[in-house]
Amino acid sequence: MTPKPGASADANYLALGDSYTIGESVPEADRWSVLLAGLLRKDGLTITDPDIIARTGWTTSELSDAIKQSGNQKTYQLVSLLIGVNNQYRGQDVERYRTEFRALLQTATRFAGGKPGRVFVLSIPDWGVTPYAAGSGRDRPQIAKEIDAFNAVALDECKKAGIVYVDITPTSRTAAGDPSQIAEDGLHFSGKQYRQWAEKALPVVKKLL
């Protein structure tokens, strides 16, 4: 994605992640990062819709590889990172996640011109509340426990790096039993849920710009 013509004077924004950032199964306008940019503009801040490096299914290592392959050398006034659900889904070790997540924080900071104060992280949402999880035979309490363990690592690494961490996991859990908060594929979240993430991030992000 590229900023709209004529928006070069606005703050620019890079969103890094996986299916949640690309907005699997929802329209582009319902992506949480796009919604956040809209909310910021509504509050009087000039910012472009995000450039996005994200794809459904990516783990931390796959996102890192994709960033390198993108050749993106731009500097951004705002960078977000939301990654890790596929590490958990595939049963990867949480300490491997720590190492790879730490490297991604460093990468995000480089995109932000070396300023960790221009970077923010969203916690991993709990896909265990979705109909897909219920129908797959997976242990939903175990999913929640593992998600919490990955998020504890992310929070710890953010604190060490001086990067803001926005906890949207409890918000994601409110989607349990509410079809309006779930996308049509039964696995990802709807624009209604993504808007809540954007609203949660808004007051934090406003302080970064």
Short mmCIF file of C-alpha atoms in Angstrom, two decimals:
data_model
loop_
_atom_site.label_atom_id
_atom_site.label_comp_id
_atom_site.label_asym_id
_atom_site.label_seq_id
_atom_site.Cartn_x
_atom_site.Cartn_y
_atom_site.Cartn_z
CA MET A 1 0.00 0.00 0.00
CA THR A 2 1.19 3.53 -0.73
CA PRO A 3 0.01 6.85 0.71
CA LYS A 4 -2.51 8.74 -1.34
CA PRO A 5 -1.16 11.38 -3.75
CA GLY A 6 -0.82 14.77 -2.11
CA ALA A 7 -0.49 13.30 1.39
CA SER A 8 3.28 13.59 1.56
CA ALA A 9 3.09 16.40 4.13
CA ASP A 10 1.15 14.15 6.48
CA ALA A 11 2.71 11.86 9.07
CA ASN A 12 3.21 8.42 7.57
CA TYR A 13 2.45 5.10 9.23
CA LEU A 14 3.74 1.56 8.80
CA ALA A 15 1.79 -1.42 10.15
CA LEU A 16 3.65 -4.73 10.54
CA GLY A 17 1.95 -8.01 11.33
CA ASP A 18 -0.08 -10.98 10.20
CA SER A 19 -3.74 -11.72 9.39
CA TYR A 20 -4.99 -9.31 12.04
CA THR A 21 -3.11 -6.39 10.51
CA ILE A 22 -3.99 -7.22 6.91
CA GLY A 23 -7.61 -7.72 8.01
CA GLU A 24 -8.27 -11.25 6.78
CA SER A 25 -11.92 -11.64 5.69
CA VAL A 26 -12.84 -7.97 6.21
CA PRO A 27 -12.86 -5.01 3.79
CA GLU A 28 -9.78 -2.80 3.69
CA ALA A 29 -11.69 -0.02 5.45
CA ASP A 30 -12.28 -2.33 8.44
CA ARG A 31 -8.62 -3.10 9.11
CA TRP A 32 -7.77 -1.92 12.61
CA SER A 33 -4.77 0.07 11.39
CA VAL A 34 -6.86 1.87 8.76
CA LEU A 35 -9.56 2.55 11.34
CA LEU A 36 -6.92 3.95 13.70
CA ALA A 37 -5.60 6.32 11.03
CA GLY A 38 -9.15 7.51 10.43
CA LEU A 39 -9.73 8.12 14.13
CA LEU A 40 -6.48 10.10 14.36
CA ARG A 41 -7.54 12.28 11.43
CA LYS A 42 -10.94 12.78 13.04
CA ASP A 43 -9.12 14.10 16.10
CA GLY A 44 -7.24 16.59 13.94
CA LEU A 45 -3.97 14.77 13.36
CA THR A 46 -2.73 14.54 9.78
CA ILE A 47 -1.66 10.99 9.03
CA THR A 48 -1.78 8.76 5.97
CA ASP A 49 -3.46 5.39 5.80
CA PRO A 50 -0.82 2.82 6.66
CA ASP A 51 1.69 1.11 4.48
CA ILE A 52 1.23 -2.54 5.45
CA ILE A 53 3.65 -5.44 5.55
CA ALA A 54 1.50 -8.33 6.75
CA ARG A 55 0.06 -11.61 5.56
CA THR A 56 -2.21 -14.27 6.97
CA GLY A 57 -0.26 -17.09 8.59
CA TRP A 58 2.99 -15.24 9.19
CA THR A 59 5.07 -15.95 12.27
CA THR A 60 7.73 -13.61 13.64
CA SER A 61 10.42 -15.17 11.43
CA GLU A 62 8.26 -14.98 8.30
CA LEU A 63 7.44 -11.33 8.95
CA SER A 64 11.12 -10.60 9.42
CA ASP A 65 11.99 -12.31 6.15
CA ALA A 66 9.22 -10.44 4.32
CA ILE A 67 10.43 -7.08 5.64
CA LYS A 68 13.91 -7.81 4.29
CA GLN A 69 12.50 -8.90 0.93
CA SER A 70 10.30 -5.80 0.68
CA GLY A 71 13.31 -3.54 0.29
CA ASN A 72 11.42 -0.83 2.16
CA GLN A 73 13.91 1.87 3.19
CA LYS A 74 11.41 4.54 4.19
CA THR A 75 11.30 6.26 7.56
CA TYR A 76 7.94 6.56 9.33
CA GLN A 77 6.51 8.83 11.99
CA LEU A 78 4.50 5.91 13.37
CA VAL A 79 5.09 2.14 13.32
CA SER A 80 2.89 -0.60 14.77
CA LEU A 81 3.64 -4.27 15.35
CA LEU A 82 1.17 -7.09 16.04
CA ILE A 83 2.65 -10.56 15.63
CA GLY A 84 2.77 -13.91 17.39
CA VAL A 85 -0.55 -15.70 17.03
CA ASN A 86 0.86 -18.06 14.42
CA ASN A 87 3.86 -18.82 16.60
CA GLN A 88 1.37 -19.96 19.24
CA TYR A 89 -0.86 -21.75 16.72
CA ARG A 90 2.05 -23.79 15.40
CA GLY A 91 3.25 -24.69 18.87
CA GLN A 92 6.54 -22.82 18.63
CA ASP A 93 8.65 -22.21 21.71
CA VAL A 94 7.96 -19.00 23.59
CA GLU A 95 11.66 -18.27 24.03
CA ARG A 96 12.18 -18.49 20.28
CA TYR A 97 9.38 -15.94 20.03
CA ARG A 98 11.21 -13.71 22.50
CA THR A 99 14.36 -13.66 20.39
CA GLU A 100 12.54 -13.06 17.11
CA PHE A 101 10.11 -10.52 18.60
CA ARG A 102 13.01 -8.56 20.09
CA ALA A 103 14.61 -8.38 16.65
CA LEU A 104 11.33 -7.14 15.15
CA LEU A 105 11.14 -4.40 17.76
CA GLN A 106 14.59 -3.30 16.65
CA THR A 107 13.47 -3.39 13.02
CA ALA A 108 10.34 -1.37 13.83
CA THR A 109 12.48 1.18 15.66
CA ARG A 110 14.76 1.52 12.62
CA PHE A 111 11.69 2.20 10.46
CA ALA A 112 10.78 4.89 12.99
CA GLY A 113 14.08 6.66 12.46
CA GLY A 114 15.65 5.07 15.51
CA LYS A 115 12.95 6.45 17.81
CA PRO A 116 11.26 3.77 19.98
CA GLY A 117 8.82 6.45 21.09
CA ARG A 118 7.25 6.32 17.62
CA VAL A 119 6.56 2.57 17.84
CA PHE A 120 3.67 0.75 19.49
CA VAL A 121 2.74 -2.91 19.87
CA LEU A 122 -0.67 -4.49 20.08
CA SER A 123 -0.98 -7.67 22.13
CA ILE A 124 -1.93 -10.96 20.49
CA PRO A 125 -5.72 -11.45 20.47
CA ASP A 126 -7.26 -14.72 21.67
CA TRP A 127 -8.45 -16.72 18.66
CA GLY A 128 -9.69 -19.35 21.09
CA VAL A 129 -12.98 -17.45 21.41
CA THR A 130 -13.83 -18.04 17.73
CA PRO A 131 -16.22 -20.64 16.31
CA TYR A 132 -13.27 -22.14 14.43
CA ALA A 133 -11.49 -22.91 17.70
CA ALA A 134 -14.67 -24.39 19.15
CA GLY A 135 -15.14 -26.65 16.14
CA SER A 136 -11.52 -27.69 15.76
CA GLY A 137 -11.32 -29.66 18.97
CA ARG A 138 -8.52 -27.44 20.30
CA ASP A 139 -8.35 -26.85 24.04
CA ARG A 140 -9.66 -23.30 24.33
CA PRO A 141 -8.45 -22.66 27.92
CA GLN A 142 -5.02 -23.90 26.83
CA ILE A 143 -5.05 -21.51 23.87
CA ALA A 144 -5.81 -18.64 26.24
CA LYS A 145 -3.02 -19.73 28.60
CA GLU A 146 -0.50 -19.90 25.75
CA ILE A 147 -1.61 -16.56 24.30
CA ASP A 148 -1.10 -14.99 27.72
CA ALA A 149 2.41 -16.50 27.92
CA PHE A 150 3.38 -15.07 24.53
CA ASN A 151 1.93 -11.70 25.47
CA ALA A 152 3.88 -11.66 28.74
CA VAL A 153 7.06 -12.02 26.69
CA ALA A 154 5.99 -9.26 24.30
CA LEU A 155 5.20 -6.91 27.19
CA ASP A 156 8.54 -7.65 28.83
CA GLU A 157 10.47 -6.97 25.61
CA CYS A 158 8.51 -3.76 24.99
CA LYS A 159 9.37 -2.49 28.47
CA LYS A 160 13.06 -3.22 27.88
CA ALA A 161 12.97 -1.41 24.52
CA GLY A 162 10.96 1.58 25.75
CA ILE A 163 8.10 0.78 23.38
CA VAL A 164 4.42 1.30 24.15
CA TYR A 165 2.32 -1.86 24.54
CA VAL A 166 -1.46 -1.78 24.04
CA ASP A 167 -3.28 -4.75 25.58
CA ILE A 168 -6.24 -5.63 23.35
CA THR A 169 -6.41 -9.30 24.41
CA PRO A 170 -9.20 -8.79 26.98
CA THR A 171 -11.13 -6.88 24.30
CA SER A 172 -10.76 -9.77 21.87
CA ARG A 173 -12.23 -12.13 24.46
CA THR A 174 -15.47 -10.14 24.50
CA ALA A 175 -16.14 -11.60 21.04
CA ALA A 176 -16.94 -14.97 22.58
CA GLY A 177 -20.51 -15.88 21.67
CA ASP A 178 -21.03 -12.67 19.67
CA PRO A 179 -21.19 -13.42 15.92
CA SER A 180 -21.13 -9.70 15.09
CA GLN A 181 -17.54 -9.52 16.31
CA ILE A 182 -16.38 -12.47 14.19
CA ALA A 183 -15.53 -12.43 10.48
CA GLU A 184 -17.37 -14.65 8.02
CA ASP A 185 -14.57 -17.23 8.04
CA GLY A 186 -15.30 -18.01 11.70
CA LEU A 187 -11.64 -17.63 12.66
CA HIS A 188 -10.77 -13.96 12.38
CA PHE A 189 -12.41 -10.91 13.88
CA SER A 190 -14.86 -8.50 12.27
CA GLY A 191 -14.55 -4.78 11.71
CA LYS A 192 -16.64 -4.26 14.84
CA GLN A 193 -13.95 -5.91 16.95
CA TYR A 194 -11.12 -4.20 15.05
CA ARG A 195 -12.71 -0.82 15.71
CA GLN A 196 -12.46 -1.53 19.43
CA TRP A 197 -8.74 -2.19 19.03
CA ALA A 198 -8.32 1.10 17.19
CA GLU A 199 -10.26 2.94 19.88
CA LYS A 200 -8.12 1.30 22.58
CA ALA A 201 -4.92 2.33 20.81
CA LEU A 202 -6.07 5.86 19.95
CA PRO A 203 -5.28 7.75 23.19
CA VAL A 204 -1.91 6.02 23.45
CA VAL A 205 -0.92 6.70 19.84
CA LYS A 206 -1.98 10.35 20.01
CA LYS A 207 0.76 10.86 22.60
CA LEU A 208 3.35 9.41 20.22
CA LEU A 209 2.66 11.86 17.39
#
